[in-house]
PDB file of C-alpha atoms in Angstrom:
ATOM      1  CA  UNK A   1      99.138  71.202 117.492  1.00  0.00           C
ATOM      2  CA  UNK A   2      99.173  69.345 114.164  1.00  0.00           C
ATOM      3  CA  UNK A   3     102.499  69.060 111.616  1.00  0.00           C
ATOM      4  CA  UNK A   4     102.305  71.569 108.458  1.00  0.00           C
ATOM      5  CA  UNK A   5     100.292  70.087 106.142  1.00  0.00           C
ATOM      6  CA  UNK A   6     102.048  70.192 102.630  1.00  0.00           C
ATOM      7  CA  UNK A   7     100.845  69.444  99.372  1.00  0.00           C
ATOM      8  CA  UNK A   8     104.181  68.190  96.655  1.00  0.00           C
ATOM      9  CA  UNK A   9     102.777  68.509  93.753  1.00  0.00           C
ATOM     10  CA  UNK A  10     104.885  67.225  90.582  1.00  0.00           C
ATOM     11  CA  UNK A  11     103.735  64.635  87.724  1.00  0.00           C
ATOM     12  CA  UNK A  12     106.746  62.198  88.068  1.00  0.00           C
ATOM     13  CA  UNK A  13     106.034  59.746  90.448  1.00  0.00           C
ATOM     14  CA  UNK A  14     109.742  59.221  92.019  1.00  0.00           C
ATOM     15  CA  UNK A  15     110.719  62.711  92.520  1.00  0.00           C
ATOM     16  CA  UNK A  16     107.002  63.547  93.864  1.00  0.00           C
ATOM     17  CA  UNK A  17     107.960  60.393  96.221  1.00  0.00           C
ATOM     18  CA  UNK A  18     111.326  61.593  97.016  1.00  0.00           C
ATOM     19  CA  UNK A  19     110.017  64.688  98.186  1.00  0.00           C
ATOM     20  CA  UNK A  20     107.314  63.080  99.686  1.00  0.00           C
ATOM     21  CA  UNK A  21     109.110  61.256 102.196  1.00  0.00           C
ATOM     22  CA  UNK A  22     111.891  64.056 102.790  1.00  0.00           C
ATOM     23  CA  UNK A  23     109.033  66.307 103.796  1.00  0.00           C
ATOM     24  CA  UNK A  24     107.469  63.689 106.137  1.00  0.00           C
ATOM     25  CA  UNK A  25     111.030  62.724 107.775  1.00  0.00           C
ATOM     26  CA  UNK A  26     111.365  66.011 108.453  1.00  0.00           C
ATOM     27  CA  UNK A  27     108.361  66.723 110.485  1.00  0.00           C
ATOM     28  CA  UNK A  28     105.204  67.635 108.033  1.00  0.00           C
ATOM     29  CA  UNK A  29     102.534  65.911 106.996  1.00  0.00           C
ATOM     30  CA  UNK A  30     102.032  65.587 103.471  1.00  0.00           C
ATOM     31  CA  UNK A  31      99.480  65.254 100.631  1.00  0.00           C
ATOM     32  CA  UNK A  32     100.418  64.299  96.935  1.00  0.00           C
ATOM     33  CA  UNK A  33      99.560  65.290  93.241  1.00  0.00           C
ATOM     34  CA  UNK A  34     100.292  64.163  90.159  1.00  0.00           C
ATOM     35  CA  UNK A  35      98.587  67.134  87.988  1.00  0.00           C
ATOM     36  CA  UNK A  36      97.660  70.433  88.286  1.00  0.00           C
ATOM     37  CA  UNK A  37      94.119  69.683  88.070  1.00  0.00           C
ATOM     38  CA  UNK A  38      94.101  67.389  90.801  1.00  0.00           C
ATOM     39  CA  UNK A  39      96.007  70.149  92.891  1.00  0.00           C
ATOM     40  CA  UNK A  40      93.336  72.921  92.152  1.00  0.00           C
ATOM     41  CA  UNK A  41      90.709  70.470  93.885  1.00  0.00           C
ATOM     42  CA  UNK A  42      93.096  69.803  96.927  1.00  0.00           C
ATOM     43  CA  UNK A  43      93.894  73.280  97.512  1.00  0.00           C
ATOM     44  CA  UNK A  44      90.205  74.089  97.863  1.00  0.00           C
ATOM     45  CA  UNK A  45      89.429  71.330 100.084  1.00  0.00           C
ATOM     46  CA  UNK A  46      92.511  70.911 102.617  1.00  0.00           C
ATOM     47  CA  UNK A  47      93.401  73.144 105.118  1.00  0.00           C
ATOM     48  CA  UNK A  48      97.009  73.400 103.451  1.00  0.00           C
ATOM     49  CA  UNK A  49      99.879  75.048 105.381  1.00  0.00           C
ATOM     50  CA  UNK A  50     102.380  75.007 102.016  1.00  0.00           C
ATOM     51  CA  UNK A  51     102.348  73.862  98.666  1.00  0.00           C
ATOM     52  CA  UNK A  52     105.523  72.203  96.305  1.00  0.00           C
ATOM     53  CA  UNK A  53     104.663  72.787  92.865  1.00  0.00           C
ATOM     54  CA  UNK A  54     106.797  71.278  89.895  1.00  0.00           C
ATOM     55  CA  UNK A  55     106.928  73.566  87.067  1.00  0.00           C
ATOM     56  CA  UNK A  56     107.039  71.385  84.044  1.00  0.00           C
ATOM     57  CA  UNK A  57     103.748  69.160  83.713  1.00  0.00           C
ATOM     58  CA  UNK A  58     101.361  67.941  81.265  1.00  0.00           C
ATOM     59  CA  UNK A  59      98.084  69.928  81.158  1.00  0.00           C
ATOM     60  CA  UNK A  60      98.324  72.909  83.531  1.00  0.00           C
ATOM     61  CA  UNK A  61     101.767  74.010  84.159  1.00  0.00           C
ATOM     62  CA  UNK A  62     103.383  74.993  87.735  1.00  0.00           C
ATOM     63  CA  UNK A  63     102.823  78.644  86.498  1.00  0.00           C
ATOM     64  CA  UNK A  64      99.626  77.949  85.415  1.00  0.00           C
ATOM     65  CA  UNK A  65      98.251  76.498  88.853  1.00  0.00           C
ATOM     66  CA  UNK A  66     100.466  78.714  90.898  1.00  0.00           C
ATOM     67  CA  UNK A  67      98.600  81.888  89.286  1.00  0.00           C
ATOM     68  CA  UNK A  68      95.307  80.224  89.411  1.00  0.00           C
ATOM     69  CA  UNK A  69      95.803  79.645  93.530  1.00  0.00           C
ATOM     70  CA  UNK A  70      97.140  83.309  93.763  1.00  0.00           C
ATOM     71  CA  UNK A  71      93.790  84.544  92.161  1.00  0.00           C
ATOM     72  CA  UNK A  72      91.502  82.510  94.758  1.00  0.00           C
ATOM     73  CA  UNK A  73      90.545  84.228  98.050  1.00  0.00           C
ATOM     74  CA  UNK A  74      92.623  81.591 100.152  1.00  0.00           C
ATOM     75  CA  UNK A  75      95.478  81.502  98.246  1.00  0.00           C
ATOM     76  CA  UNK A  76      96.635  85.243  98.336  1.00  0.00           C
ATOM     77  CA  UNK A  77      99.183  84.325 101.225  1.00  0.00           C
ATOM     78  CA  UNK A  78      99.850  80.629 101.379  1.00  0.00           C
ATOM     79  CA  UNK A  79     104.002  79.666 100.407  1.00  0.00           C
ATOM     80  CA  UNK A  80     103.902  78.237  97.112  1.00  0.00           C
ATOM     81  CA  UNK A  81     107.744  76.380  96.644  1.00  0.00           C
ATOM     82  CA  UNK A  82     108.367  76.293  93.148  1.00  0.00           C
ATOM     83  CA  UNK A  83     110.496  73.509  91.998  1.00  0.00           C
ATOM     84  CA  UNK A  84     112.327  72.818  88.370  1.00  0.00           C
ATOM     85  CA  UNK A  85     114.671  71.306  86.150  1.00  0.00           C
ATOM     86  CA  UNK A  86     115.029  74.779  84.179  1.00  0.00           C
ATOM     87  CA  UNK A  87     116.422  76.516  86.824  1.00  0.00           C
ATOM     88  CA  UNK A  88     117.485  79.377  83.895  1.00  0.00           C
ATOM     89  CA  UNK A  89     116.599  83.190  84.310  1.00  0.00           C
ATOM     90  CA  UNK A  90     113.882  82.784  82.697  1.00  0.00           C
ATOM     91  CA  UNK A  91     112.058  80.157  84.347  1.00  0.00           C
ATOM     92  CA  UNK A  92     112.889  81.808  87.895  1.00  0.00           C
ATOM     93  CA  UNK A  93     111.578  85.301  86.699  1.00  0.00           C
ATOM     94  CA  UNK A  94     108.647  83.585  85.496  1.00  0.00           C
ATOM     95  CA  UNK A  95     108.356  81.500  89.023  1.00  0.00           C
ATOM     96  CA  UNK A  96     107.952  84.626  90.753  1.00  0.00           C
ATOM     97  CA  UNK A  97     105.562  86.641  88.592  1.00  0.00           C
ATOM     98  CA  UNK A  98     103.076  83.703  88.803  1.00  0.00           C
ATOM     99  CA  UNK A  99     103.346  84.324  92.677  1.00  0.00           C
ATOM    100  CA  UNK A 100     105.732  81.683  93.995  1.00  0.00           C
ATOM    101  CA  UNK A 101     107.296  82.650  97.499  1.00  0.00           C
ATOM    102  CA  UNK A 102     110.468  80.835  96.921  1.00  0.00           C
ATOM    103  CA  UNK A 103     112.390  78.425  93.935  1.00  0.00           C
ATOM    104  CA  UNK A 104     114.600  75.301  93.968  1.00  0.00           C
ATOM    105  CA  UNK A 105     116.513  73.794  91.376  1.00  0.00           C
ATOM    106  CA  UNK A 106     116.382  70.168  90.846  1.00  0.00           C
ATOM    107  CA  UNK A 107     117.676  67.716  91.943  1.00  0.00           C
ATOM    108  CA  UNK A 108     116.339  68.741  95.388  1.00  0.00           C
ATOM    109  CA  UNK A 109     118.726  68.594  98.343  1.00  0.00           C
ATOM    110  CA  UNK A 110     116.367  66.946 101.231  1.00  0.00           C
ATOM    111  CA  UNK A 111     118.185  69.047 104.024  1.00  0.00           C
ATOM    112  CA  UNK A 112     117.487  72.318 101.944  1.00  0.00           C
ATOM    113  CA  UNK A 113     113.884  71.202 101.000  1.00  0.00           C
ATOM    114  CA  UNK A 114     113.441  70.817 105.047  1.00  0.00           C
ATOM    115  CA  UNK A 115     115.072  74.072 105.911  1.00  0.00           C
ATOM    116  CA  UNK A 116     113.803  76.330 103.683  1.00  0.00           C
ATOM    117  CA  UNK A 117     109.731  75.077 104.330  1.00  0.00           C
ATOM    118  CA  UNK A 118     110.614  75.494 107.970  1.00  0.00           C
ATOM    119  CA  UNK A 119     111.565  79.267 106.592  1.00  0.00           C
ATOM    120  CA  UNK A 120     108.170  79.626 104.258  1.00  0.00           C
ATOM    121  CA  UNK A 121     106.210  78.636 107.164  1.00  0.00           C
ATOM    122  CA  UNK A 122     107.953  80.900 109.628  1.00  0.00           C
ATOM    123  CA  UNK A 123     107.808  84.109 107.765  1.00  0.00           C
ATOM    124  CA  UNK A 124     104.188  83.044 106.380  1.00  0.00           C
ATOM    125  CA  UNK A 125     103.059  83.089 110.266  1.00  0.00           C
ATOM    126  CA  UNK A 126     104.749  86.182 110.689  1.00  0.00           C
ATOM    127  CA  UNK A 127     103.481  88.158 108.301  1.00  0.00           C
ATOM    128  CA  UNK A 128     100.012  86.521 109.533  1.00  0.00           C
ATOM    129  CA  UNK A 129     100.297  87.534 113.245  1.00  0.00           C
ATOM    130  CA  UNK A 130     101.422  91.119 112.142  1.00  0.00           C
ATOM    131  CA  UNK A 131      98.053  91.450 109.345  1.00  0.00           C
ATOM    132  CA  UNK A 132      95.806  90.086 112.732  1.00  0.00           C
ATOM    133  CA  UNK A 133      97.700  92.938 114.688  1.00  0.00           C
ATOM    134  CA  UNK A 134      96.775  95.657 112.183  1.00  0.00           C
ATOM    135  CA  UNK A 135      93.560  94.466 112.031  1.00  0.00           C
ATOM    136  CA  UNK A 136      92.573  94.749 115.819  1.00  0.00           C
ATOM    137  CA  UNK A 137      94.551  97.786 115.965  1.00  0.00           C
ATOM    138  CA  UNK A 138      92.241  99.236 112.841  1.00  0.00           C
ATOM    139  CA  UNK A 139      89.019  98.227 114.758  1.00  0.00           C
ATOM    140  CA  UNK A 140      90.368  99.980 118.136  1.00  0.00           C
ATOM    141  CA  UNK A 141      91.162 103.278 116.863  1.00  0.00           C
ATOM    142  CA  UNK A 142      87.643 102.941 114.746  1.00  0.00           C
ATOM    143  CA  UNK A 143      86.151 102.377 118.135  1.00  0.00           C
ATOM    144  CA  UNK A 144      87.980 105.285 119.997  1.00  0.00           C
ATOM    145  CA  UNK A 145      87.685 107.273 117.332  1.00  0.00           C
ATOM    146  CA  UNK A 146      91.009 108.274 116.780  1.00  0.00           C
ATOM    147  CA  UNK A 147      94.124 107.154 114.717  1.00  0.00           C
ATOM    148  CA  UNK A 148      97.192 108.136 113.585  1.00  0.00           C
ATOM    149  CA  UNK A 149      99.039 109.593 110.793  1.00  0.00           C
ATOM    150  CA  UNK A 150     102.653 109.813 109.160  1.00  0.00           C
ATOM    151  CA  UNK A 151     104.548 112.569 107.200  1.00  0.00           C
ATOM    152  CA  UNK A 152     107.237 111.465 104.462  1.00  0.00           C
ATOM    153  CA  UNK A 153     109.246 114.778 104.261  1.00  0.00           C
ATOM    154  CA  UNK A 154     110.984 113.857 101.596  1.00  0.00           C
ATOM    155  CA  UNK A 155     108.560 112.490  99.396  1.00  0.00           C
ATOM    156  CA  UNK A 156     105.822 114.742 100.644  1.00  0.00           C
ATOM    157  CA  UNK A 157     103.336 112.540 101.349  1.00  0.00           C
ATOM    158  CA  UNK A 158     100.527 112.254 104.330  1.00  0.00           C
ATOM    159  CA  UNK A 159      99.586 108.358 104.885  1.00  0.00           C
ATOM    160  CA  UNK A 160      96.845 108.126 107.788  1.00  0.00           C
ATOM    161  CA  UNK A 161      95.098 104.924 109.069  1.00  0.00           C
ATOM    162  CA  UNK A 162      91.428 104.014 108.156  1.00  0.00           C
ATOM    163  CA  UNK A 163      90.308 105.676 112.035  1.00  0.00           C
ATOM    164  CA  UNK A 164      91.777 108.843 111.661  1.00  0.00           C
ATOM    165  CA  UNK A 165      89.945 109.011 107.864  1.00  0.00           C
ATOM    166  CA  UNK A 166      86.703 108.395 109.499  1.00  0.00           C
ATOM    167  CA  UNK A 167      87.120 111.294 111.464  1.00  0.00           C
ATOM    168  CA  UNK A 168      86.949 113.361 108.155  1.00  0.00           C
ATOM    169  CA  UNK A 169      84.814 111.484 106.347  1.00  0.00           C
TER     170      UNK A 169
END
């Protein structure tokens, strides 16, 4: 099995280095970028398990290219790490509406950094294995033609999976 490929993303050179070589001491492989621009074309052509994406940089900003990924087919579920100087509420809130899964202030603490990718990529392969799960189970009740329903008393509402709904359909 191969290390997590990780793309650090972040226009000055020594703290894209810095994280750089914390990432790779810490057991991932790693790919760098110095703009957003030059991110955009990675992300479409790497297999990418993660992505570290500076906030403030000339040209596209983190936001900018975090958004952008989020809109692209393949980048719906990958951990985008937000990192930035401007750790204020603003530039968090805005962090998270453009679709980052998680934000550290600089300067970035290399045990941290390790930790919480280790994290990202945990929960990321959880939430994969459980999406594969509901698939197959999806395509077995289609194929038994059956499924099964819930009923939220208090709310009043009937949720039913996709098999069941064929049967009425």
């Amino acid at each position: 099995m191969r290390d997590p490929l990780i793309l650090v993303v972040d226009d000055q050179e020594s703290q894209r280095l810095l994280t750089a070589e914390s990432l790779l001491h810490s057991g991932f492989s790693v790919l760098e970028s110095a703009c957003g621009v030059d991110a955009l074309k990675q992300f479409e052509t790497a297999a990418l398990d993660a992505i570290v994406l500076d906030v403030v940089m000339p040209g596209l900003s983190g936001f900018e290219v975090c958004s952008l990924i989020r809109d692209m087919p393949l980048g719906k579920h990958i951990p985008i790490m937000m990192i930035s100087a401007c750790d204020d509420d603003e530039a968090i809130t805005t962090a998270f509406e453009a679709g980052s899964t998680v934000f550290i202030a600089k300067p970035i603490n290399p045990l941290i950094l390790k930790q919480r990718m280790r994290y990202m990529l945990r929960s990321t392969q959880a939430v994969d294995a459980m999406r594969r799960s509901e698939m197959i189970l999806g395509h077995a009740e289609q194929m038994a033609l059956t499924g099964s329903w819930e009923w939220d008393c208090q709310d009043h509402l009937l949720n039913w999976t996709s098999g069941l709904r064929c049967l009425f359909d």
